[in-house]
GROMACS .gro file of C-alpha atoms in nm:
model
  452
    1UNK     CA    1   0.392   0.946   2.532
    2UNK     CA    2   0.213   1.045   2.854
    3UNK     CA    3  -0.106   0.851   2.776
    4UNK     CA    4   0.094   0.535   2.715
    5UNK     CA    5   0.299   0.588   3.031
    6UNK     CA    6  -0.018   0.627   3.238
    7UNK     CA    7  -0.181   0.322   3.079
    8UNK     CA    8   0.123   0.094   3.107
    9UNK     CA    9   0.285   0.215   3.430
   10UNK     CA   10  -0.024   0.327   3.618
   11UNK     CA   11  -0.087   0.003   3.805
   12UNK     CA   12  -0.069  -0.096   4.170
   13UNK     CA   13   0.099   0.039   4.371
   14UNK     CA   14   0.126   0.347   4.145
   15UNK     CA   15  -0.185   0.553   4.071
   16UNK     CA   16  -0.208   0.665   3.703
   17UNK     CA   17  -0.252   1.024   3.822
   18UNK     CA   18   0.090   1.009   3.988
   19UNK     CA   19   0.271   0.902   3.670
   20UNK     CA   20   0.325   1.254   3.538
   21UNK     CA   21   0.491   1.362   3.865
   22UNK     CA   22   0.718   1.059   3.856
   23UNK     CA   23   0.812   1.127   3.494
   24UNK     CA   24   0.900   1.487   3.578
   25UNK     CA   25   1.121   1.366   3.861
   26UNK     CA   26   1.303   1.120   3.633
   27UNK     CA   27   1.360   1.396   3.374
   28UNK     CA   28   1.510   1.619   3.644
   29UNK     CA   29   1.751   1.340   3.736
   30UNK     CA   30   1.843   1.285   3.367
   31UNK     CA   31   1.710   0.929   3.381
   32UNK     CA   32   1.458   1.020   3.114
   33UNK     CA   33   1.497   1.256   2.819
   34UNK     CA   34   1.214   1.486   2.720
   35UNK     CA   35   1.136   1.512   2.349
   36UNK     CA   36   0.893   1.790   2.254
   37UNK     CA   37   0.725   1.740   1.915
   38UNK     CA   38   0.432   1.888   1.728
   39UNK     CA   39   0.242   1.565   1.794
   40UNK     CA   40   0.304   1.591   2.170
   41UNK     CA   41   0.557   1.523   2.443
   42UNK     CA   42   0.753   1.198   2.433
   43UNK     CA   43   1.000   1.043   2.676
   44UNK     CA   44   1.316   0.852   2.586
   45UNK     CA   45   1.538   0.630   2.799
   46UNK     CA   46   1.895   0.514   2.744
   47UNK     CA   47   1.916   0.148   2.643
   48UNK     CA   48   2.119   0.058   2.952
   49UNK     CA   49   1.851   0.210   3.178
   50UNK     CA   50   1.580   0.034   2.982
   51UNK     CA   51   1.756  -0.301   3.032
   52UNK     CA   52   1.791  -0.228   3.405
   53UNK     CA   53   1.420  -0.142   3.433
   54UNK     CA   54   1.328  -0.465   3.255
   55UNK     CA   55   1.541  -0.665   3.499
   56UNK     CA   56   1.357  -0.501   3.789
   57UNK     CA   57   1.021  -0.593   3.636
   58UNK     CA   58   1.139  -0.953   3.596
   59UNK     CA   59   1.258  -0.966   3.957
   60UNK     CA   60   0.925  -0.831   4.077
   61UNK     CA   61   0.731  -1.075   3.860
   62UNK     CA   62   0.556  -0.787   3.684
   63UNK     CA   63   0.704  -0.801   3.332
   64UNK     CA   64   0.420  -1.003   3.178
   65UNK     CA   65   0.151  -0.777   3.323
   66UNK     CA   66   0.330  -0.461   3.209
   67UNK     CA   67   0.379  -0.604   2.859
   68UNK     CA   68   0.009  -0.695   2.842
   69UNK     CA   69  -0.095  -0.341   2.940
   70UNK     CA   70   0.147  -0.205   2.676
   71UNK     CA   71  -0.001  -0.435   2.412
   72UNK     CA   72  -0.360  -0.344   2.502
   73UNK     CA   73  -0.288   0.030   2.492
   74UNK     CA   74  -0.137   0.016   2.144
   75UNK     CA   75  -0.408  -0.215   2.017
   76UNK     CA   76  -0.667   0.046   2.117
   77UNK     CA   77  -0.458   0.309   1.939
   78UNK     CA   78  -0.431   0.096   1.621
   79UNK     CA   79  -0.808   0.041   1.617
   80UNK     CA   80  -0.869   0.414   1.653
   81UNK     CA   81  -0.624   0.480   1.368
   82UNK     CA   82  -0.806   0.234   1.142
   83UNK     CA   83  -1.133   0.422   1.198
   84UNK     CA   84  -0.965   0.760   1.162
   85UNK     CA   85  -0.796   0.668   0.834
   86UNK     CA   86  -1.137   0.618   0.671
   87UNK     CA   87  -1.215   0.988   0.714
   88UNK     CA   88  -1.075   1.339   0.679
   89UNK     CA   89  -0.815   1.286   0.955
   90UNK     CA   90  -0.626   1.020   0.757
   91UNK     CA   91  -0.299   1.217   0.750
   92UNK     CA   92  -0.306   1.282   1.125
   93UNK     CA   93  -0.365   0.916   1.208
   94UNK     CA   94  -0.098   0.800   0.965
   95UNK     CA   95   0.150   1.037   1.132
   96UNK     CA   96   0.044   0.904   1.474
   97UNK     CA   97   0.108   0.541   1.379
   98UNK     CA   98   0.440   0.631   1.214
   99UNK     CA   99   0.545   0.785   1.545
  100UNK     CA  100   0.429   0.484   1.746
  101UNK     CA  101   0.534   0.216   1.495
  102UNK     CA  102   0.803   0.057   1.712
  103UNK     CA  103   0.556   0.027   2.000
  104UNK     CA  104   0.297  -0.130   1.769
  105UNK     CA  105   0.560  -0.373   1.640
  106UNK     CA  106   0.653  -0.472   1.996
  107UNK     CA  107   0.288  -0.528   2.086
  108UNK     CA  108   0.226  -0.738   1.776
  109UNK     CA  109   0.538  -0.946   1.843
  110UNK     CA  110   0.414  -1.013   2.196
  111UNK     CA  111   0.082  -1.141   2.062
  112UNK     CA  112   0.253  -1.365   1.807
  113UNK     CA  113   0.484  -1.504   2.078
  114UNK     CA  114   0.192  -1.599   2.302
  115UNK     CA  115   0.245  -1.328   2.563
  116UNK     CA  116  -0.121  -1.231   2.524
  117UNK     CA  117  -0.422  -1.379   2.345
  118UNK     CA  118  -0.287  -1.470   1.996
  119UNK     CA  119  -0.611  -1.342   1.839
  120UNK     CA  120  -0.477  -0.994   1.919
  121UNK     CA  121  -0.212  -1.048   1.648
  122UNK     CA  122  -0.485  -1.088   1.384
  123UNK     CA  123  -0.672  -0.789   1.522
  124UNK     CA  124  -0.354  -0.582   1.494
  125UNK     CA  125  -0.319  -0.695   1.131
  126UNK     CA  126  -0.676  -0.588   1.055
  127UNK     CA  127  -0.617  -0.250   1.218
  128UNK     CA  128  -0.282  -0.195   1.045
  129UNK     CA  129  -0.376  -0.313   0.693
  130UNK     CA  130  -0.447   0.030   0.547
  131UNK     CA  131  -0.141   0.187   0.707
  132UNK     CA  132   0.086  -0.093   0.583
  133UNK     CA  133  -0.038  -0.051   0.226
  134UNK     CA  134  -0.046   0.329   0.208
  135UNK     CA  135   0.297   0.374   0.367
  136UNK     CA  136   0.489   0.095   0.194
  137UNK     CA  137   0.509  -0.157   0.478
  138UNK     CA  138   0.328  -0.438   0.294
  139UNK     CA  139   0.625  -0.677   0.320
  140UNK     CA  140   0.635  -0.631   0.697
  141UNK     CA  141   0.259  -0.680   0.719
  142UNK     CA  142   0.270  -0.999   0.514
  143UNK     CA  143   0.530  -1.138   0.755
  144UNK     CA  144   0.298  -1.068   1.049
  145UNK     CA  145   0.005  -1.237   0.874
  146UNK     CA  146   0.208  -1.547   0.784
  147UNK     CA  147   0.317  -1.581   1.146
  148UNK     CA  148  -0.042  -1.543   1.266
  149UNK     CA  149  -0.174  -1.802   1.018
  150UNK     CA  150   0.085  -2.051   1.147
  151UNK     CA  151  -0.060  -2.038   1.502
  152UNK     CA  152  -0.279  -2.341   1.586
  153UNK     CA  153  -0.536  -2.125   1.765
  154UNK     CA  154  -0.582  -1.910   1.453
  155UNK     CA  155  -0.610  -2.216   1.230
  156UNK     CA  156  -0.883  -2.350   1.460
  157UNK     CA  157  -1.097  -2.037   1.424
  158UNK     CA  158  -1.283  -1.973   1.097
  159UNK     CA  159  -1.332  -1.608   1.190
  160UNK     CA  160  -0.970  -1.537   1.286
  161UNK     CA  161  -0.838  -1.730   0.988
  162UNK     CA  162  -1.074  -1.542   0.756
  163UNK     CA  163  -0.955  -1.203   0.879
  164UNK     CA  164  -0.589  -1.302   0.855
  165UNK     CA  165  -0.634  -1.441   0.504
  166UNK     CA  166  -0.815  -1.125   0.393
  167UNK     CA  167  -0.543  -0.892   0.522
  168UNK     CA  168  -0.270  -1.112   0.377
  169UNK     CA  169  -0.442  -1.114   0.039
  170UNK     CA  170  -0.488  -0.735   0.034
  171UNK     CA  171  -0.118  -0.690   0.114
  172UNK     CA  172  -0.016  -0.946  -0.150
  173UNK     CA  173  -0.235  -0.769  -0.405
  174UNK     CA  174  -0.072  -0.435  -0.325
  175UNK     CA  175   0.261  -0.593  -0.429
  176UNK     CA  176   0.114  -0.755  -0.744
  177UNK     CA  177   0.137  -1.107  -0.599
  178UNK     CA  178  -0.199  -1.191  -0.751
  179UNK     CA  179  -0.161  -1.570  -0.742
  180UNK     CA  180  -0.120  -1.572  -0.364
  181UNK     CA  181  -0.396  -1.315  -0.326
  182UNK     CA  182  -0.642  -1.526  -0.526
  183UNK     CA  183  -0.558  -1.840  -0.331
  184UNK     CA  184  -0.600  -1.667   0.006
  185UNK     CA  185  -0.920  -1.489  -0.097
  186UNK     CA  186  -1.088  -1.802  -0.231
  187UNK     CA  187  -1.029  -1.975   0.102
  188UNK     CA  188  -1.135  -1.660   0.286
  189UNK     CA  189  -1.458  -1.638   0.085
  190UNK     CA  190  -1.548  -1.999   0.168
  191UNK     CA  191  -1.495  -1.930   0.539
  192UNK     CA  192  -1.692  -1.605   0.532
  193UNK     CA  193  -1.985  -1.746   0.338
  194UNK     CA  194  -2.004  -2.017   0.604
  195UNK     CA  195  -1.999  -1.751   0.879
  196UNK     CA  196  -2.263  -1.549   0.685
  197UNK     CA  197  -2.134  -1.198   0.762
  198UNK     CA  198  -2.256  -0.993   0.462
  199UNK     CA  199  -2.011  -0.702   0.495
  200UNK     CA  200  -1.711  -0.937   0.522
  201UNK     CA  201  -1.840  -1.135   0.222
  202UNK     CA  202  -1.872  -0.814   0.017
  203UNK     CA  203  -1.520  -0.700   0.109
  204UNK     CA  204  -1.378  -1.038   0.008
  205UNK     CA  205  -1.567  -1.044  -0.322
  206UNK     CA  206  -1.443  -0.695  -0.407
  207UNK     CA  207  -1.078  -0.766  -0.327
  208UNK     CA  208  -1.093  -1.100  -0.509
  209UNK     CA  209  -1.229  -0.918  -0.816
  210UNK     CA  210  -0.907  -0.717  -0.848
  211UNK     CA  211  -0.702  -1.037  -0.842
  212UNK     CA  212  -0.931  -1.188  -1.107
  213UNK     CA  213  -0.894  -0.876  -1.321
  214UNK     CA  214  -0.515  -0.904  -1.299
  215UNK     CA  215  -0.551  -1.257  -1.439
  216UNK     CA  216  -0.750  -1.118  -1.733
  217UNK     CA  217  -1.095  -1.238  -1.617
  218UNK     CA  218  -1.288  -0.911  -1.639
  219UNK     CA  219  -1.626  -1.089  -1.648
  220UNK     CA  220  -1.569  -1.270  -1.317
  221UNK     CA  221  -1.430  -0.951  -1.163
  222UNK     CA  222  -1.736  -0.750  -1.265
  223UNK     CA  223  -1.976  -1.017  -1.137
  224UNK     CA  224  -1.801  -1.022  -0.799
  225UNK     CA  225  -1.805  -0.643  -0.767
  226UNK     CA  226  -2.173  -0.621  -0.861
  227UNK     CA  227  -2.262  -0.879  -0.594
  228UNK     CA  228  -2.054  -0.685  -0.342
  229UNK     CA  229  -2.218  -0.355  -0.441
  230UNK     CA  230  -2.566  -0.500  -0.391
  231UNK     CA  231  -2.475  -0.624  -0.043
  232UNK     CA  232  -2.318  -0.293   0.058
  233UNK     CA  233  -2.615  -0.093  -0.067
  234UNK     CA  234  -2.854  -0.315   0.126
  235UNK     CA  235  -2.656  -0.249   0.444
  236UNK     CA  236  -2.589   0.121   0.381
  237UNK     CA  237  -2.209   0.090   0.384
  238UNK     CA  238  -2.106   0.402   0.193
  239UNK     CA  239  -1.730   0.363   0.245
  240UNK     CA  240  -1.747   0.010   0.108
  241UNK     CA  241  -1.955   0.131  -0.186
  242UNK     CA  242  -1.689   0.388  -0.272
  243UNK     CA  243  -1.423   0.116  -0.302
  244UNK     CA  244  -1.646  -0.110  -0.511
  245UNK     CA  245  -1.747   0.172  -0.747
  246UNK     CA  246  -1.379   0.253  -0.794
  247UNK     CA  247  -1.307  -0.109  -0.882
  248UNK     CA  248  -1.599  -0.124  -1.126
  249UNK     CA  249  -1.461   0.187  -1.295
  250UNK     CA  250  -1.118   0.027  -1.318
  251UNK     CA  251  -1.273  -0.287  -1.468
  252UNK     CA  252  -1.445  -0.069  -1.728
  253UNK     CA  253  -1.112   0.093  -1.816
  254UNK     CA  254  -0.944  -0.247  -1.843
  255UNK     CA  255  -1.216  -0.371  -2.079
  256UNK     CA  256  -1.208  -0.052  -2.288
  257UNK     CA  257  -1.566   0.043  -2.195
  258UNK     CA  258  -1.509   0.415  -2.139
  259UNK     CA  259  -1.876   0.506  -2.090
  260UNK     CA  260  -1.922   0.245  -1.818
  261UNK     CA  261  -1.590   0.340  -1.657
  262UNK     CA  262  -1.681   0.710  -1.649
  263UNK     CA  263  -2.024   0.638  -1.498
  264UNK     CA  264  -1.886   0.431  -1.212
  265UNK     CA  265  -1.589   0.660  -1.149
  266UNK     CA  266  -1.800   0.977  -1.133
  267UNK     CA  267  -2.036   0.808  -0.887
  268UNK     CA  268  -1.735   0.685  -0.690
  269UNK     CA  269  -1.588   1.034  -0.671
  270UNK     CA  270  -1.916   1.176  -0.538
  271UNK     CA  271  -1.943   0.906  -0.269
  272UNK     CA  272  -1.574   0.934  -0.170
  273UNK     CA  273  -1.611   1.308  -0.121
  274UNK     CA  274  -1.935   1.261   0.071
  275UNK     CA  275  -1.778   1.019   0.321
  276UNK     CA  276  -1.439   1.199   0.306
  277UNK     CA  277  -1.249   0.883   0.208
  278UNK     CA  278  -0.922   1.034   0.086
  279UNK     CA  279  -0.760   0.712  -0.036
  280UNK     CA  280  -1.051   0.637  -0.271
  281UNK     CA  281  -1.081   1.000  -0.382
  282UNK     CA  282  -0.714   1.010  -0.481
  283UNK     CA  283  -0.729   0.677  -0.661
  284UNK     CA  284  -1.051   0.774  -0.840
  285UNK     CA  285  -0.895   1.098  -0.969
  286UNK     CA  286  -0.604   0.885  -1.092
  287UNK     CA  287  -0.837   0.647  -1.278
  288UNK     CA  288  -1.023   0.939  -1.438
  289UNK     CA  289  -0.686   1.079  -1.544
  290UNK     CA  290  -0.598   0.746  -1.704
  291UNK     CA  291  -0.925   0.756  -1.898
  292UNK     CA  292  -0.847   1.108  -2.020
  293UNK     CA  293  -0.491   1.010  -2.114
  294UNK     CA  294  -0.615   0.709  -2.312
  295UNK     CA  295  -0.856   0.931  -2.503
  296UNK     CA  296  -0.578   1.175  -2.594
  297UNK     CA  297  -0.687   1.458  -2.362
  298UNK     CA  298  -0.346   1.539  -2.215
  299UNK     CA  299  -0.465   1.860  -2.042
  300UNK     CA  300  -0.749   1.686  -1.858
  301UNK     CA  301  -0.524   1.395  -1.768
  302UNK     CA  302  -0.260   1.623  -1.618
  303UNK     CA  303  -0.524   1.807  -1.414
  304UNK     CA  304  -0.663   1.479  -1.276
  305UNK     CA  305  -0.320   1.340  -1.192
  306UNK     CA  306  -0.221   1.667  -1.023
  307UNK     CA  307  -0.538   1.655  -0.810
  308UNK     CA  308  -0.464   1.294  -0.719
  309UNK     CA  309  -0.109   1.389  -0.620
  310UNK     CA  310  -0.230   1.677  -0.402
  311UNK     CA  311  -0.492   1.459  -0.230
  312UNK     CA  312  -0.243   1.180  -0.160
  313UNK     CA  313   0.025   1.414  -0.028
  314UNK     CA  314  -0.224   1.591   0.197
  315UNK     CA  315  -0.350   1.255   0.329
  316UNK     CA  316  -0.007   1.097   0.382
  317UNK     CA  317  -0.072   0.831   0.115
  318UNK     CA  318   0.279   0.751  -0.015
  319UNK     CA  319   0.157   0.470  -0.240
  320UNK     CA  320  -0.095   0.695  -0.412
  321UNK     CA  321   0.161   0.974  -0.436
  322UNK     CA  322   0.403   0.746  -0.623
  323UNK     CA  323   0.134   0.636  -0.870
  324UNK     CA  324   0.029   0.997  -0.938
  325UNK     CA  325   0.392   1.097  -0.998
  326UNK     CA  326   0.433   0.807  -1.240
  327UNK     CA  327   0.134   0.914  -1.447
  328UNK     CA  328   0.240   1.277  -1.444
  329UNK     CA  329   0.575   1.155  -1.577
  330UNK     CA  330   0.396   0.968  -1.855
  331UNK     CA  331   0.206   1.284  -1.950
  332UNK     CA  332   0.528   1.489  -1.952
  333UNK     CA  333   0.702   1.227  -2.164
  334UNK     CA  334   0.412   1.223  -2.408
  335UNK     CA  335   0.438   1.603  -2.432
  336UNK     CA  336   0.814   1.591  -2.499
  337UNK     CA  337   0.899   1.745  -2.159
  338UNK     CA  338   1.192   1.514  -2.100
  339UNK     CA  339   1.343   1.673  -1.790
  340UNK     CA  340   1.009   1.691  -1.605
  341UNK     CA  341   0.940   1.331  -1.704
  342UNK     CA  342   1.281   1.220  -1.583
  343UNK     CA  343   1.229   1.367  -1.235
  344UNK     CA  344   0.878   1.230  -1.189
  345UNK     CA  345   0.954   0.886  -1.328
  346UNK     CA  346   1.269   0.857  -1.116
  347UNK     CA  347   1.079   0.939  -0.795
  348UNK     CA  348   0.804   0.695  -0.884
  349UNK     CA  349   1.048   0.416  -0.971
  350UNK     CA  350   1.230   0.456  -0.640
  351UNK     CA  351   0.903   0.434  -0.445
  352UNK     CA  352   0.776   0.132  -0.639
  353UNK     CA  353   1.106  -0.045  -0.578
  354UNK     CA  354   1.102   0.037  -0.207
  355UNK     CA  355   0.739  -0.071  -0.162
  356UNK     CA  356   0.784  -0.382  -0.383
  357UNK     CA  357   0.494  -0.274  -0.606
  358UNK     CA  358   0.600  -0.510  -0.885
  359UNK     CA  359   0.344  -0.435  -1.156
  360UNK     CA  360   0.382  -0.059  -1.120
  361UNK     CA  361   0.761  -0.100  -1.109
  362UNK     CA  362   0.764  -0.281  -1.444
  363UNK     CA  363   0.529  -0.029  -1.603
  364UNK     CA  364   0.751   0.255  -1.485
  365UNK     CA  365   1.060   0.071  -1.612
  366UNK     CA  366   0.896   0.050  -1.955
  367UNK     CA  367   0.839   0.425  -1.942
  368UNK     CA  368   1.209   0.466  -1.867
  369UNK     CA  369   1.266   0.276  -2.191
  370UNK     CA  370   1.061   0.542  -2.371
  371UNK     CA  371   1.267   0.805  -2.187
  372UNK     CA  372   1.587   0.638  -2.312
  373UNK     CA  373   1.462   0.661  -2.669
  374UNK     CA  374   1.379   1.029  -2.618
  375UNK     CA  375   1.740   1.080  -2.504
  376UNK     CA  376   1.868   0.911  -2.821
  377UNK     CA  377   1.960   0.580  -2.654
  378UNK     CA  378   1.731   0.352  -2.853
  379UNK     CA  379   1.934   0.035  -2.795
  380UNK     CA  380   1.915   0.097  -2.419
  381UNK     CA  381   1.541   0.148  -2.461
  382UNK     CA  382   1.510  -0.195  -2.620
  383UNK     CA  383   1.719  -0.360  -2.347
  384UNK     CA  384   1.504  -0.204  -2.073
  385UNK     CA  385   1.186  -0.312  -2.251
  386UNK     CA  386   1.319  -0.666  -2.287
  387UNK     CA  387   1.415  -0.687  -1.919
  388UNK     CA  388   1.066  -0.571  -1.824
  389UNK     CA  389   0.911  -0.825  -2.061
  390UNK     CA  390   1.117  -1.104  -1.908
  391UNK     CA  391   1.007  -1.003  -1.557
  392UNK     CA  392   0.641  -0.983  -1.667
  393UNK     CA  393   0.664  -1.336  -1.804
  394UNK     CA  394   0.827  -1.467  -1.488
  395UNK     CA  395   0.576  -1.297  -1.255
  396UNK     CA  396   0.279  -1.364  -1.486
  397UNK     CA  397   0.192  -0.994  -1.500
  398UNK     CA  398   0.011  -0.902  -1.818
  399UNK     CA  399  -0.071  -0.559  -1.957
  400UNK     CA  400  -0.426  -0.418  -1.985
  401UNK     CA  401  -0.566  -0.478  -2.337
  402UNK     CA  402  -0.610  -0.105  -2.395
  403UNK     CA  403  -0.234  -0.055  -2.354
  404UNK     CA  404  -0.111  -0.360  -2.543
  405UNK     CA  405  -0.154  -0.225  -2.896
  406UNK     CA  406   0.029   0.098  -2.826
  407UNK     CA  407   0.319  -0.085  -2.662
  408UNK     CA  408   0.357  -0.327  -2.951
  409UNK     CA  409   0.357  -0.028  -3.185
  410UNK     CA  410   0.634   0.132  -2.977
  411UNK     CA  411   0.848  -0.182  -3.007
  412UNK     CA  412   0.785  -0.198  -3.382
  413UNK     CA  413   0.902   0.163  -3.423
  414UNK     CA  414   1.228   0.083  -3.241
  415UNK     CA  415   1.283  -0.221  -3.462
  416UNK     CA  416   1.238  -0.003  -3.771
  417UNK     CA  417   1.475   0.264  -3.636
  418UNK     CA  418   1.750   0.017  -3.543
  419UNK     CA  419   1.703  -0.251  -3.804
  420UNK     CA  420   1.605  -0.607  -3.724
  421UNK     CA  421   1.951  -0.744  -3.646
  422UNK     CA  422   2.050  -0.467  -3.400
  423UNK     CA  423   1.706  -0.474  -3.237
  424UNK     CA  424   1.719  -0.851  -3.188
  425UNK     CA  425   2.066  -0.835  -3.038
  426UNK     CA  426   1.964  -0.561  -2.792
  427UNK     CA  427   1.644  -0.748  -2.707
  428UNK     CA  428   1.837  -1.067  -2.634
  429UNK     CA  429   2.079  -0.879  -2.410
  430UNK     CA  430   1.793  -0.721  -2.217
  431UNK     CA  431   1.616  -1.054  -2.169
  432UNK     CA  432   1.928  -1.182  -1.993
  433UNK     CA  433   1.941  -0.887  -1.750
  434UNK     CA  434   1.837  -0.932  -1.390
  435UNK     CA  435   1.578  -0.675  -1.293
  436UNK     CA  436   1.834  -0.510  -1.061
  437UNK     CA  437   2.062  -0.447  -1.361
  438UNK     CA  438   1.774  -0.293  -1.556
  439UNK     CA  439   1.692  -0.066  -1.263
  440UNK     CA  440   2.054   0.050  -1.246
  441UNK     CA  441   2.037   0.136  -1.615
  442UNK     CA  442   1.715   0.330  -1.558
  443UNK     CA  443   1.877   0.526  -1.276
  444UNK     CA  444   2.178   0.599  -1.497
  445UNK     CA  445   1.940   0.744  -1.756
  446UNK     CA  446   1.828   0.998  -1.500
  447UNK     CA  447   2.186   1.108  -1.443
  448UNK     CA  448   2.238   1.133  -1.818
  449UNK     CA  449   1.935   1.359  -1.850
  450UNK     CA  450   2.069   1.596  -1.586
  451UNK     CA  451   2.398   1.649  -1.769
  452UNK     CA  452   2.256   1.643  -2.121
   0.00000   0.00000   0.00000
């Protein structure tokens, strides 16, 4: 865009104010192509011309300086986006980074390659963490973090290493890789306690609590969140408090303490709306919907999930959108609305697969098993359930206690319907499936529902 062109190209002997005139001249000569978008004017260059321009920079000895200006410009943009995504302009900043993603990638690669201060690579990771998670780029982000952590200069700095470990853990957690997340966060917490930065300590405690909860240690998770909440309240960090209150509500749901969960989630919702934190607001509505669904209030659950979906779509939160669609599909399935459930579950499954959200993927696959039974394909239902069970065992992903009894009851009903011998045969076949085969079967169910 024009701002980037002025920042990167506006160096001696060219004044930044002259850049726009030069760009207009290049467009007239068809050396640049003008691309008008809602987000602003952008310029594109043919690859052959780009290669020629790079050669000229190399010959003039100016390539490194131009690359450094490019990196600095997009680092400033990424930092601004990180701040903007914590407020009401989340969708606008997400759209901005999507547009500039290739430029951000190039700048990050330069930092990792040593073209600029390598600490910039970690700073990019910190700035991009929320975007990577909300838009399904966690795998890409984890690759950046691993490369940064391998740099000797990062390993020599407690602060840089702590930030890289924290981002890497948050990304791992978003993909249900809780073992790696716990390992990274425990090291991160040691570093940050030594550095004695209270806000960083609180953030680490809160993120570690989610990994502990995934391992079934609700007591440790709650203790960590309560310590984090105390720190954040002492320092007046309302955005941080919103996240911690959400987590405390989720811990209450996990432990089956509905009163405690409701208390924390209602407080979370009020704070999230106050500070206009859309990600937390959407996730809090989702958690309140789960509580309603567990209590048998299908109408309230659907209303909560629909609000979560609207918030996430409005804010550009693809991850939250997929989770809301999944839960709406569960409500539809529970209500016997098979076609609506099929559409919502299929969209959710595709997103979970694309984003590598493993725990959500397996939960949605199990709901496809229930869908199969509703379509009269009970043996297929058993095979899908068995494939999901095998993957849960392999990935060490348990199920919340509040859901375990209902799922075991579902399996028992299928055994009764099919008879023990047929059930056991189908279960054995499903246990031998690769997860890719189970996903193909789930997708085929969707096609069956359309033609049924």
